[in-house]
mmCIF file of C-alpha atoms in Angstrom:
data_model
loop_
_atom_site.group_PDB
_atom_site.id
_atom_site.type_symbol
_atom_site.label_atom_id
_atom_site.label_comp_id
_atom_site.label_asym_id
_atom_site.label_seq_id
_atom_site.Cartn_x
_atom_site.Cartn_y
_atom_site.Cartn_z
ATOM 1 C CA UNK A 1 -28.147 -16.615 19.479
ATOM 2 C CA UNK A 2 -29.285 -13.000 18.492
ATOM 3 C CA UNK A 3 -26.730 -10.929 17.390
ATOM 4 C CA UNK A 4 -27.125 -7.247 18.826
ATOM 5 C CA UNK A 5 -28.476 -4.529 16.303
ATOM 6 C CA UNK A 6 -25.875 -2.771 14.237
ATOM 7 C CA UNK A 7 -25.404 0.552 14.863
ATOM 8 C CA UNK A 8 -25.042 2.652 11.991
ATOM 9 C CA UNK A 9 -21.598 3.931 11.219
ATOM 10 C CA UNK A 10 -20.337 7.852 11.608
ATOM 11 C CA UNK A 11 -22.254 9.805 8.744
ATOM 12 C CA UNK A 12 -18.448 10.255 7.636
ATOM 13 C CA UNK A 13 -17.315 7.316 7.393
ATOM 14 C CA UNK A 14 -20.042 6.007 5.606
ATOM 15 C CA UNK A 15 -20.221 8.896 2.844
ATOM 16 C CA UNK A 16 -16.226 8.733 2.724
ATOM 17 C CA UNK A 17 -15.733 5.544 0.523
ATOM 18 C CA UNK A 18 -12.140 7.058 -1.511
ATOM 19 C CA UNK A 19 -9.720 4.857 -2.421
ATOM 20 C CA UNK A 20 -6.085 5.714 -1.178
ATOM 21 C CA UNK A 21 -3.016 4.464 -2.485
ATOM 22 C CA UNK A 22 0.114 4.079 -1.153
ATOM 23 C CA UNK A 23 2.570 7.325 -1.851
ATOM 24 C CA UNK A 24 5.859 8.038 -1.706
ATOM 25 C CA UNK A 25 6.498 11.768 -1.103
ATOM 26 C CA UNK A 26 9.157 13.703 0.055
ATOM 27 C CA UNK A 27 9.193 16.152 2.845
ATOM 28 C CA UNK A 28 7.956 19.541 2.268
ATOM 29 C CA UNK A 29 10.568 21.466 3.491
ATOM 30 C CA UNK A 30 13.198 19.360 1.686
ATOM 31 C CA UNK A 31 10.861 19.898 -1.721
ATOM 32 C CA UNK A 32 10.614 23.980 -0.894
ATOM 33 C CA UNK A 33 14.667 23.356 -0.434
ATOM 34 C CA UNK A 34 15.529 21.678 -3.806
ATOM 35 C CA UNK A 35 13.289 24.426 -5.857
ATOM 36 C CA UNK A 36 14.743 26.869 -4.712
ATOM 37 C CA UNK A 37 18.170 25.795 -4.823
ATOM 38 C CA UNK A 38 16.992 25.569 -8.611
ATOM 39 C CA UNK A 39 15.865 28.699 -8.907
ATOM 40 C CA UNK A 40 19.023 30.047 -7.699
ATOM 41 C CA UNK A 41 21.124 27.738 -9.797
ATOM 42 C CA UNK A 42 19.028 29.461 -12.819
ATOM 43 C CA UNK A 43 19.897 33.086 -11.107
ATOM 44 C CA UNK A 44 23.584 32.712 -11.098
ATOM 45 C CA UNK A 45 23.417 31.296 -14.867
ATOM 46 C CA UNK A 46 21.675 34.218 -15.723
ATOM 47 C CA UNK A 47 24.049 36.686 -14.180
ATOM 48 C CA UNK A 48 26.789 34.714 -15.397
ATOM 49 C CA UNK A 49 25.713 35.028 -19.108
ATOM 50 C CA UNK A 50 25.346 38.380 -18.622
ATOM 51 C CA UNK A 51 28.663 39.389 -16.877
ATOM 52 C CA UNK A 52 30.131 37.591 -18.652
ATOM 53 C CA UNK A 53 29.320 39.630 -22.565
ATOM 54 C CA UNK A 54 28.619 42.788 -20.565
ATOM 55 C CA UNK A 55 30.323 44.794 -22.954
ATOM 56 C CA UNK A 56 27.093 44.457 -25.176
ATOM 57 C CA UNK A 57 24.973 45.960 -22.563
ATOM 58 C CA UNK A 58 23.812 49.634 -21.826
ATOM 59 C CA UNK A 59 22.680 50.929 -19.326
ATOM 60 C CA UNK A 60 20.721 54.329 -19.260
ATOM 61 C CA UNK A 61 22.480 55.363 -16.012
ATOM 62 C CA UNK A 62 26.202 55.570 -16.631
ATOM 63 C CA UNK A 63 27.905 53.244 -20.015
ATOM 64 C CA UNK A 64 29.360 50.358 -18.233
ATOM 65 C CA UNK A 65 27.668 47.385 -16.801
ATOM 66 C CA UNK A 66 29.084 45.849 -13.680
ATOM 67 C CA UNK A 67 28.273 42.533 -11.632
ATOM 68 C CA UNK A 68 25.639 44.473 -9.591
ATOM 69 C CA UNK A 69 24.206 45.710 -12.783
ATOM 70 C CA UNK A 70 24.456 42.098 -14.455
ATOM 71 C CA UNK A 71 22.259 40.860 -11.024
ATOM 72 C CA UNK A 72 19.972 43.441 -11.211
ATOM 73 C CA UNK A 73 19.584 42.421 -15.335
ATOM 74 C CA UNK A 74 19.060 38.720 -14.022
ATOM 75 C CA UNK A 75 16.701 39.418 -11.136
ATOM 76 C CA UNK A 76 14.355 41.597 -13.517
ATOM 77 C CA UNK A 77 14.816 39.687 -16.579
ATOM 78 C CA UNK A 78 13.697 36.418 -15.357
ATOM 79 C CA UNK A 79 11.031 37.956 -12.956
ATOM 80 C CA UNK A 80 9.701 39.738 -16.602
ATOM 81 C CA UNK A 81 9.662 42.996 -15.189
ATOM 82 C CA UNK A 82 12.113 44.362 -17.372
ATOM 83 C CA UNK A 83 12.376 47.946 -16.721
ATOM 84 C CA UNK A 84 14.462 48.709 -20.092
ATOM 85 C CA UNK A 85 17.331 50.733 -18.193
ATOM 86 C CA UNK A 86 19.416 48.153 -19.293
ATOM 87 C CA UNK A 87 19.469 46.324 -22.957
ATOM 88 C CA UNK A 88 21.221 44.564 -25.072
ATOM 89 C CA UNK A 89 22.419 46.029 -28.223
ATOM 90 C CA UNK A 90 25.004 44.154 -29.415
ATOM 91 C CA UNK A 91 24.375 41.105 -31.713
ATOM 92 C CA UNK A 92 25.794 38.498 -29.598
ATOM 93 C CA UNK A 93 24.257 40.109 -26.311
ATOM 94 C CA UNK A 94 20.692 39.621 -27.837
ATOM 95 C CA UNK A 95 21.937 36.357 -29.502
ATOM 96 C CA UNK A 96 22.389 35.153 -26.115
ATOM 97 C CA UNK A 97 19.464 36.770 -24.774
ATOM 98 C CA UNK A 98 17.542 34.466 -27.326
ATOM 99 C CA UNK A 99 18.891 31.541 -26.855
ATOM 100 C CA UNK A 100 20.259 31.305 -23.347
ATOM 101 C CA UNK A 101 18.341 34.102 -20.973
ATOM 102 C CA UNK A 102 15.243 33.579 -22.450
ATOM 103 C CA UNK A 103 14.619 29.603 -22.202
ATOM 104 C CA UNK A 104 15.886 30.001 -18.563
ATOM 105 C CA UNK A 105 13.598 32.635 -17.818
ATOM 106 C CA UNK A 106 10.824 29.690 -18.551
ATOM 107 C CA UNK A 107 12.459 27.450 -16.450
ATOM 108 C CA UNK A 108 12.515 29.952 -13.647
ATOM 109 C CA UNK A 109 8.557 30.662 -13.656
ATOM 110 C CA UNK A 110 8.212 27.258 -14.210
ATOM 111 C CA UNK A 111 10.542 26.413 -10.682
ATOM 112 C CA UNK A 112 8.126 29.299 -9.069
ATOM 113 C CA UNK A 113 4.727 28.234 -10.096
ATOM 114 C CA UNK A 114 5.837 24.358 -9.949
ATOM 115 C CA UNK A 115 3.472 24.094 -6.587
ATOM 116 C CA UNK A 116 0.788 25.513 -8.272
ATOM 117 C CA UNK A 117 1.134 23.349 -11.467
ATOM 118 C CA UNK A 118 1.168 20.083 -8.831
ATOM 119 C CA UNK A 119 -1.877 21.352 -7.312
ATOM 120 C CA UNK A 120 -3.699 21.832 -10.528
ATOM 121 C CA UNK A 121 -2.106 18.271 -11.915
ATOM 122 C CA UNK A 122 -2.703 16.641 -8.167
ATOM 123 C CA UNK A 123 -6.219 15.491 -9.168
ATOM 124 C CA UNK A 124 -5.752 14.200 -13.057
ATOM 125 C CA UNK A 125 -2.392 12.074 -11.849
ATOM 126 C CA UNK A 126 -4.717 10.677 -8.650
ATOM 127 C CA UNK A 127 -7.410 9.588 -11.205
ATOM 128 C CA UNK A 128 -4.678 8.100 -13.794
ATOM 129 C CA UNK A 129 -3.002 5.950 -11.058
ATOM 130 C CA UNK A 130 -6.233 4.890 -9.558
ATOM 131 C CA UNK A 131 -7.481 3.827 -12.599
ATOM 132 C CA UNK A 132 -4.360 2.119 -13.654
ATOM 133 C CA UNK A 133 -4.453 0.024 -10.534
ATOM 134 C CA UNK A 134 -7.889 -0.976 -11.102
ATOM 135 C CA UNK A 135 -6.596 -2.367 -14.444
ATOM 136 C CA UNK A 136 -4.012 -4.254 -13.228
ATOM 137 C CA UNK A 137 -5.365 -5.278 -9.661
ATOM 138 C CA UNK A 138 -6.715 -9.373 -9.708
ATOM 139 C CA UNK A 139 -6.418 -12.090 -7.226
ATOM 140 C CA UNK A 140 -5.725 -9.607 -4.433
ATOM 141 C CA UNK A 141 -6.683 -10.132 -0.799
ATOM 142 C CA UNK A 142 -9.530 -7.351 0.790
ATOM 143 C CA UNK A 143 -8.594 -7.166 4.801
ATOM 144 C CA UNK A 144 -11.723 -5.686 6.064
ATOM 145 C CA UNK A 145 -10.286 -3.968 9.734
ATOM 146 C CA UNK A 146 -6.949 -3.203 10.210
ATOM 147 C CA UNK A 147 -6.673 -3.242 14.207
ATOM 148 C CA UNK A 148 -4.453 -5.626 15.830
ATOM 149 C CA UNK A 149 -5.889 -8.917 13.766
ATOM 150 C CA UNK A 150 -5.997 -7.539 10.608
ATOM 151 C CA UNK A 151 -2.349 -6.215 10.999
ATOM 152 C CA UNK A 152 -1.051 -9.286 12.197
ATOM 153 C CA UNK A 153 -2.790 -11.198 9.329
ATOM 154 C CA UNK A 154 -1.414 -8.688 6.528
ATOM 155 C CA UNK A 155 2.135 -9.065 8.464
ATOM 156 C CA UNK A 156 1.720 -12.912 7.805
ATOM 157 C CA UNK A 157 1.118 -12.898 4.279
ATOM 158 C CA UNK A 158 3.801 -10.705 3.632
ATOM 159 C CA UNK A 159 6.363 -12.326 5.648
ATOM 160 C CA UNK A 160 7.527 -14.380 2.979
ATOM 161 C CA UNK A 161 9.881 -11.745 2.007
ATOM 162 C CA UNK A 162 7.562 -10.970 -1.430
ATOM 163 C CA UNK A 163 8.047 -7.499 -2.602
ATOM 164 C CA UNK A 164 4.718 -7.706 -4.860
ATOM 165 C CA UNK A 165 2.524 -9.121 -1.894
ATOM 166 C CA UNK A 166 1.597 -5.836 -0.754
ATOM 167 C CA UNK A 167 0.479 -4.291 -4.222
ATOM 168 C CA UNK A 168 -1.716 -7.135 -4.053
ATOM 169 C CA UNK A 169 -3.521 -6.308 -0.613
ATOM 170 C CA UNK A 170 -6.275 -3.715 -0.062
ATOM 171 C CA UNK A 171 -7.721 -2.691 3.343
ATOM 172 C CA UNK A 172 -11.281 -1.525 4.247
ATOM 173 C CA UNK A 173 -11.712 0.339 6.707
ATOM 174 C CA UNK A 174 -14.132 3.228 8.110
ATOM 175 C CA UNK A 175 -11.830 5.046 9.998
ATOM 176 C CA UNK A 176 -9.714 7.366 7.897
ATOM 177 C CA UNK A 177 -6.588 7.510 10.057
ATOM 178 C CA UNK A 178 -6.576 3.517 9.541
ATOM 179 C CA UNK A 179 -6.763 3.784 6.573
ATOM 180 C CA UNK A 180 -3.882 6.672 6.363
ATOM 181 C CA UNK A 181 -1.805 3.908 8.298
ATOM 182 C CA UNK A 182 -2.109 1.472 6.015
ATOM 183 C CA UNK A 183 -1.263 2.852 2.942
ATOM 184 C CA UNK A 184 1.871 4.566 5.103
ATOM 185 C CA UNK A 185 2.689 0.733 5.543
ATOM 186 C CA UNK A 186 2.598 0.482 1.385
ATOM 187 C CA UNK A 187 -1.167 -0.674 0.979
ATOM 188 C CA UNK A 188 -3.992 0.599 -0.916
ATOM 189 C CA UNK A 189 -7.055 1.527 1.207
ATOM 190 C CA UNK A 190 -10.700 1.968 0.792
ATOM 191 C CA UNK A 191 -12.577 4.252 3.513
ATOM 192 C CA UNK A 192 -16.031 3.225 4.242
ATOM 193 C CA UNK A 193 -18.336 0.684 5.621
ATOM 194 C CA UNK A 194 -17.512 -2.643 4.513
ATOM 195 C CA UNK A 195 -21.057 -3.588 5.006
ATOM 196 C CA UNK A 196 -22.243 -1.609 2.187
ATOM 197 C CA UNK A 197 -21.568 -3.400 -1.491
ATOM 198 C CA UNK A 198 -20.513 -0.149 -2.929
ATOM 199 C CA UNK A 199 -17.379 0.210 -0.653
ATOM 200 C CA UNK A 200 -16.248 -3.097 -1.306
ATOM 201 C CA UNK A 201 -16.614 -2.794 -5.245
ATOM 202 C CA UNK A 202 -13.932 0.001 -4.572
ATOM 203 C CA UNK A 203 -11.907 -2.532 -3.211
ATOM 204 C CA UNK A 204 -12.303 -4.627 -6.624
ATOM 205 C CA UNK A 205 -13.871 -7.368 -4.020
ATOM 206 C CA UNK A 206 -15.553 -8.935 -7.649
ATOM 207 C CA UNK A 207 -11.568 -9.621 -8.645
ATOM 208 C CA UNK A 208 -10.572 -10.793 -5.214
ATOM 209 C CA UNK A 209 -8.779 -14.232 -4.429
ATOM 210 C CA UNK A 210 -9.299 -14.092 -0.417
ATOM 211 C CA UNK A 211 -10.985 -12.161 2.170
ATOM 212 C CA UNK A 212 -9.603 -11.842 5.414
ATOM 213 C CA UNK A 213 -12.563 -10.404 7.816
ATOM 214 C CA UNK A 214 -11.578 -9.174 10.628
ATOM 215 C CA UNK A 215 -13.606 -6.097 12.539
ATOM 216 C CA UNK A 216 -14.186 -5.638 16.075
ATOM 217 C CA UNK A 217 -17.897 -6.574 16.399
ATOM 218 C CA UNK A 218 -19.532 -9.891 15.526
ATOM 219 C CA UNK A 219 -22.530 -8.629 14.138
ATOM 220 C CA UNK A 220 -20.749 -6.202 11.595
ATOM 221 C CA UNK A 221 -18.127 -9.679 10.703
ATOM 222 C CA UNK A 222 -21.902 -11.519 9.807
ATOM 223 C CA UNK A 223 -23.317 -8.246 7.592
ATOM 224 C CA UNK A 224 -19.368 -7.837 5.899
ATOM 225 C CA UNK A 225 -19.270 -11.588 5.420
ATOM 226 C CA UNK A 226 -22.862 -11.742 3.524
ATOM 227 C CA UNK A 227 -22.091 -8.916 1.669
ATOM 228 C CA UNK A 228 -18.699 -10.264 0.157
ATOM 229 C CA UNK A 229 -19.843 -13.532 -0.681
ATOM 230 C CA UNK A 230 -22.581 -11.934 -2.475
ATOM 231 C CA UNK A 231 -20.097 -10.158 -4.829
ATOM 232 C CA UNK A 232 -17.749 -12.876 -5.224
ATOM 233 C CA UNK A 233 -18.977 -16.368 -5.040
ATOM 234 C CA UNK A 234 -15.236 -18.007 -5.649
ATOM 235 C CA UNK A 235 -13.199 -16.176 -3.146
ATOM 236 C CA UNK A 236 -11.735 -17.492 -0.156
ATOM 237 C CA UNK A 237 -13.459 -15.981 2.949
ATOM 238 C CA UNK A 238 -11.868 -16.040 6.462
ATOM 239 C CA UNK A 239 -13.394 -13.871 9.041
ATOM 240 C CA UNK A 240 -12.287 -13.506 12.929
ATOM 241 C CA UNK A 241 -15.273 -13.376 15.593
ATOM 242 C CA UNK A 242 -14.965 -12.917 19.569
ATOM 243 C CA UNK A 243 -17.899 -15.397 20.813
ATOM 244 C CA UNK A 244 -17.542 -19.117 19.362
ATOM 245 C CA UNK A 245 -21.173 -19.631 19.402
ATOM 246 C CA UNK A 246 -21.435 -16.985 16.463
ATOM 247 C CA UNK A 247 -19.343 -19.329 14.218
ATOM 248 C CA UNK A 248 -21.943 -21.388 12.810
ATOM 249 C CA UNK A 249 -23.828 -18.141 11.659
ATOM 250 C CA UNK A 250 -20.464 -16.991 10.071
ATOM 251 C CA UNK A 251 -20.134 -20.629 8.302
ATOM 252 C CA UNK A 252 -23.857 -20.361 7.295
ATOM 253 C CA UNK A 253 -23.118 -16.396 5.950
ATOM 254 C CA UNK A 254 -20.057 -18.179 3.602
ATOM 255 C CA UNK A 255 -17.028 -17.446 5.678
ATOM 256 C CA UNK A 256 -15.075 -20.667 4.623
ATOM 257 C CA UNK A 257 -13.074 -20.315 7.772
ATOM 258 C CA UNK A 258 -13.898 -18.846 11.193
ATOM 259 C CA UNK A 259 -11.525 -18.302 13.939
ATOM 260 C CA UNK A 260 -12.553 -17.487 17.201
ATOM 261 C CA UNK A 261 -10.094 -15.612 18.841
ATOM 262 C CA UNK A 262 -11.681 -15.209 22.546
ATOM 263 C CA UNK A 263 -11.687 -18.942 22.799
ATOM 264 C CA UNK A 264 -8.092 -19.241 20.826
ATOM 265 C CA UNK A 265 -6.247 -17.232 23.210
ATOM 266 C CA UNK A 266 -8.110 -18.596 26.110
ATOM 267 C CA UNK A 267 -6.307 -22.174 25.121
ATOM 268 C CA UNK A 268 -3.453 -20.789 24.437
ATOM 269 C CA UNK A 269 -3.711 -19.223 28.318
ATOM 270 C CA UNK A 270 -4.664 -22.613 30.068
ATOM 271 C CA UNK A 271 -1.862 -24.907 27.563
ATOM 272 C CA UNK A 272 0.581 -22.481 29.089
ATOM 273 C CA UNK A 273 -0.279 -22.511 32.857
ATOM 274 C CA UNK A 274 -0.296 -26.015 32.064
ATOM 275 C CA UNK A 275 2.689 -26.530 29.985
ATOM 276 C CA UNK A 276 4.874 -23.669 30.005
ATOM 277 C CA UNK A 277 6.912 -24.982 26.731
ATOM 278 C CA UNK A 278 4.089 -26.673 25.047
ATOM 279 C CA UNK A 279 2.824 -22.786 25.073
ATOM 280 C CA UNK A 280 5.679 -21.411 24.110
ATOM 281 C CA UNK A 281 6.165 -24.267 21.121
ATOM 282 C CA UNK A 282 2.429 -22.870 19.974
ATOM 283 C CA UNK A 283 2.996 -19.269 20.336
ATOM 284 C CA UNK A 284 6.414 -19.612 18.206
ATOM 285 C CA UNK A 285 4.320 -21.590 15.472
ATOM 286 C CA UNK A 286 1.598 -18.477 15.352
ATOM 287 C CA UNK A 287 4.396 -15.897 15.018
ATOM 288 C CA UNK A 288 5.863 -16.290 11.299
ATOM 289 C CA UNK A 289 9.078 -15.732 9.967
ATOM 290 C CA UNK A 290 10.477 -16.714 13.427
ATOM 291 C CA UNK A 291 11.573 -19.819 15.048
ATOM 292 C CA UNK A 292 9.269 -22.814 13.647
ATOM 293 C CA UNK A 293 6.413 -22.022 11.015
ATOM 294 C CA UNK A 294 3.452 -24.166 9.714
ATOM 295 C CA UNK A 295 3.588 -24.192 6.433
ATOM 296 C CA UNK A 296 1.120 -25.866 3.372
ATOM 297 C CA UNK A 297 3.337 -27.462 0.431
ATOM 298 C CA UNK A 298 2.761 -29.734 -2.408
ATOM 299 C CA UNK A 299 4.078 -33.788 -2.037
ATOM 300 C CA UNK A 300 7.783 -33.034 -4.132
ATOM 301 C CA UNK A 301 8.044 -36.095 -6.730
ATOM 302 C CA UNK A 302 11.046 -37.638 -4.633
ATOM 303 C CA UNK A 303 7.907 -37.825 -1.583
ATOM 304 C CA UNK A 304 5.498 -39.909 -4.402
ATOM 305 C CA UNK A 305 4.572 -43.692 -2.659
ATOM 306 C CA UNK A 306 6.720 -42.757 0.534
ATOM 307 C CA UNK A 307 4.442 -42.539 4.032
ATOM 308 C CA UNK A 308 4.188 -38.981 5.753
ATOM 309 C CA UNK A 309 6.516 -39.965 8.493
ATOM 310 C CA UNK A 310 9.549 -40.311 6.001
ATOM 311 C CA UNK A 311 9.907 -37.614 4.703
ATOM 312 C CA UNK A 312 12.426 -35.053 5.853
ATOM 313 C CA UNK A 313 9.959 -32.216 7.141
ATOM 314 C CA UNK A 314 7.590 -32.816 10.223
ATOM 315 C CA UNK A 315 4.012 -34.001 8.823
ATOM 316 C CA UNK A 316 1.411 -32.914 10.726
ATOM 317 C CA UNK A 317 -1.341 -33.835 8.510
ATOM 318 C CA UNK A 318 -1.959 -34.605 4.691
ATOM 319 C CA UNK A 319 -4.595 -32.696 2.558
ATOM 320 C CA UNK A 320 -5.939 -35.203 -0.039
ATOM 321 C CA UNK A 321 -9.048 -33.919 -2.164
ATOM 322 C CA UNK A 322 -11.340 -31.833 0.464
ATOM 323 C CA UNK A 323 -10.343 -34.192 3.312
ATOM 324 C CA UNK A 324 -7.749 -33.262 5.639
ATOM 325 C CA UNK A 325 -6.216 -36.285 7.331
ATOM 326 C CA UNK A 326 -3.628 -36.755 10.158
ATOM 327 C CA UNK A 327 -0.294 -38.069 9.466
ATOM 328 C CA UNK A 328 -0.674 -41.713 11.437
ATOM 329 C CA UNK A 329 -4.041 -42.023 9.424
ATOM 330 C CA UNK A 330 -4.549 -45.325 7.924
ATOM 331 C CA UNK A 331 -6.475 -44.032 5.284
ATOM 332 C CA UNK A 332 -3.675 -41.250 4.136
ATOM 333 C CA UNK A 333 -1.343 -44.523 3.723
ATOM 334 C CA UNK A 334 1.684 -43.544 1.200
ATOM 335 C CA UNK A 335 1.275 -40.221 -0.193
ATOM 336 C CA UNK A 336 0.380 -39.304 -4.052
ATOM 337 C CA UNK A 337 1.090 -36.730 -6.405
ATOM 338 C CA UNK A 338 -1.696 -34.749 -5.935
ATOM 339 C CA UNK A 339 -1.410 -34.328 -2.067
ATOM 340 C CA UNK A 340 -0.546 -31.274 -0.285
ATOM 341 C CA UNK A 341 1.512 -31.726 3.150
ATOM 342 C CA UNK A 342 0.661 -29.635 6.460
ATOM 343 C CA UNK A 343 4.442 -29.367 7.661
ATOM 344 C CA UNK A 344 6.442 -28.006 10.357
ATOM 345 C CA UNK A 345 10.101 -26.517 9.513
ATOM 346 C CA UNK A 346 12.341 -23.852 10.159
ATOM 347 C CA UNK A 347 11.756 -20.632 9.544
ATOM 348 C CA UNK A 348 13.651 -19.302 6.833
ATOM 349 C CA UNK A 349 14.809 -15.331 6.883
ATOM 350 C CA UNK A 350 13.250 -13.749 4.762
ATOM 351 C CA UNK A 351 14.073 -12.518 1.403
ATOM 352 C CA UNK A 352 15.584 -8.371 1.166
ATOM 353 C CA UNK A 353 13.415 -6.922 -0.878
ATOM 354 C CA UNK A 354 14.591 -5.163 -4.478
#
């Protein structure tokens, strides 16, 4: 079958490949808020220190210094206007002046200017944290398209209740309100085409342990799936496609899975005209965290000689080697160290995170 021609991506989106992280701000109006209730915490020091050894003030205008005169000291002492009509000339009234007024009028230019300082600082802490995650990021998982299949597929791997799983996922995605959603949701995100190599070396794709493809078009899900197993021979490609008779191209392209969801849901729709429950048995098994799960798990050494229908979860089927064989297979027979179990259980609530 021939694939239709790719249209080229928005001129933005494909010049736009930043990285975004996930951040944890607070509102604006509370941050305005707290710096100035600093700055007026600083004031009423100020005035305080001042009242309070007034009688080693002057002031030009009359000889004693009041608390309007000790506010007016504070508000142009710590502004650094310092019009000179009133001074310190007492030892412990400039003693103070050193010690006390001084330091906190630093702090108060520093409370004022403090949004300018982040602005200037904004960039260099950007470029520190991105390059500290590239350090540390290995074994992640890229989700190229984060519409409804690639959120449901991040929302399965992090249903195990894992507080680290979503450090370790990255999304690529050309769209940069996508993008702004999914690092919202905690993830870091690339913007750009994921066709293009460069955009997916910004998602560390070289370092990746699984790809999860999952765009909108089939033709792009070929070009992305190339293009990743190009970079990364070892990783574990999955990639979502509408039209089943575009799997085999994805399988010959190196997607080690393919799922076809036109076809997938169309099953689903005829088991459940057909058999109401039997639908309702597979639509709780898609859905983790709820109900019943599917789940992969190693053969415990208590299960070691024992056949897959004795043991205490529900075998479905028994992955020995490369070959995947069902649990009333003679050739499975009693089940060894090195086999990994295709079970059905509970699911288990998950985990609060720390």
């Amino acid at each position: 079958m021939k694939l239709p021609e790719h249209e080229p991506q928005d001129e933005r989106h494909t010049t736009d490949s930043r990285v975004r992280l996930p951040r944890y701000t607070i509102a604006p109006i509370r941050q305005v808020g707290r710096r100035l209730l600093l700055a007026l915490l600083v004031m009423v020091g100020t005035v305080a220190i001042v009242y309070g050894d007034r009688g080693g003030y002057h002031d030009n205008a009359d000889d004693g210094v009041g608390f309007l005169d000790a506010v007016y000291y504070a508000t142009v002492t710590l502004s650094t206007t310092g019009y000179g009509d009133i001074v310190p000339y007492s030892d412990s009234a400039r003693l103070s002046n050193i010690l006390l007024v001084t330091p906190l009028r630093v702090l108060f230019l520093i409370i004022l200017v403090g949004t300018t300082l982040e602005v200037l600082t904004e960039r260099t802490r950007e470029q520190w944290r991105l390059a500290r995650w590239r350090s540390a990021l290995r074994e992640h998982t890229v989700v190229v398209g984060f519409g409804t299949k690639g959120r449901s597929a991040v929302q399965t791997l992090c249903s195990g209740g894992q507080a680290r799983e979503k450090e370790r996922i990255v999304v690529v995605d050309p769209n940069p309100k996508v993008v702004e959603s999914a690092t919202a949701l905690g993830y870091a995100g690339v913007i750009g085409d994921a066709t293009r190599s460069d955009v997916l070396l910004r998602a560390e794709i070289q370092k990746a342990r699984q790809v999860i493809v999952a765009t909108q078009r089939d033709d792009t899900a070929v070009l992305v799936t190339l293009t990743a197993r190009q970079l990364n021979r070892g990783a574990k490609i999955v990639t979502a496609v509408r039209e089943e008779e575009n799997a085999p191209l994805l399988r010959q392209s190196g997607a080690d899975a393919v799922i076809t969801s036109a076809s997938a849901a169309g099953r689903l729709l005829g088991m459940s005209v057909i058999s109401p429950n039997a639908g309702t048995v597979m639509e709780d098994l898609i859905q983790q965290g709820s109900g019943l799960d599917l789940v992969e798990r190693p053969v415990v050494k208590a299960e070691v000689g024992r056949s897959a229908r004795d043991t205490d979860d529900l075998v479905v089927s028994v992955l020995r080697g490369h070959r995947l064989l069902g649990y009333d297979d003679p050739e499975a027979g009693t089940l060894k160290a090195t086999d990994r179990l295709i079970t059905i259980v509970r699911a288990r609530p998950a985990a609060p995170e720390e």
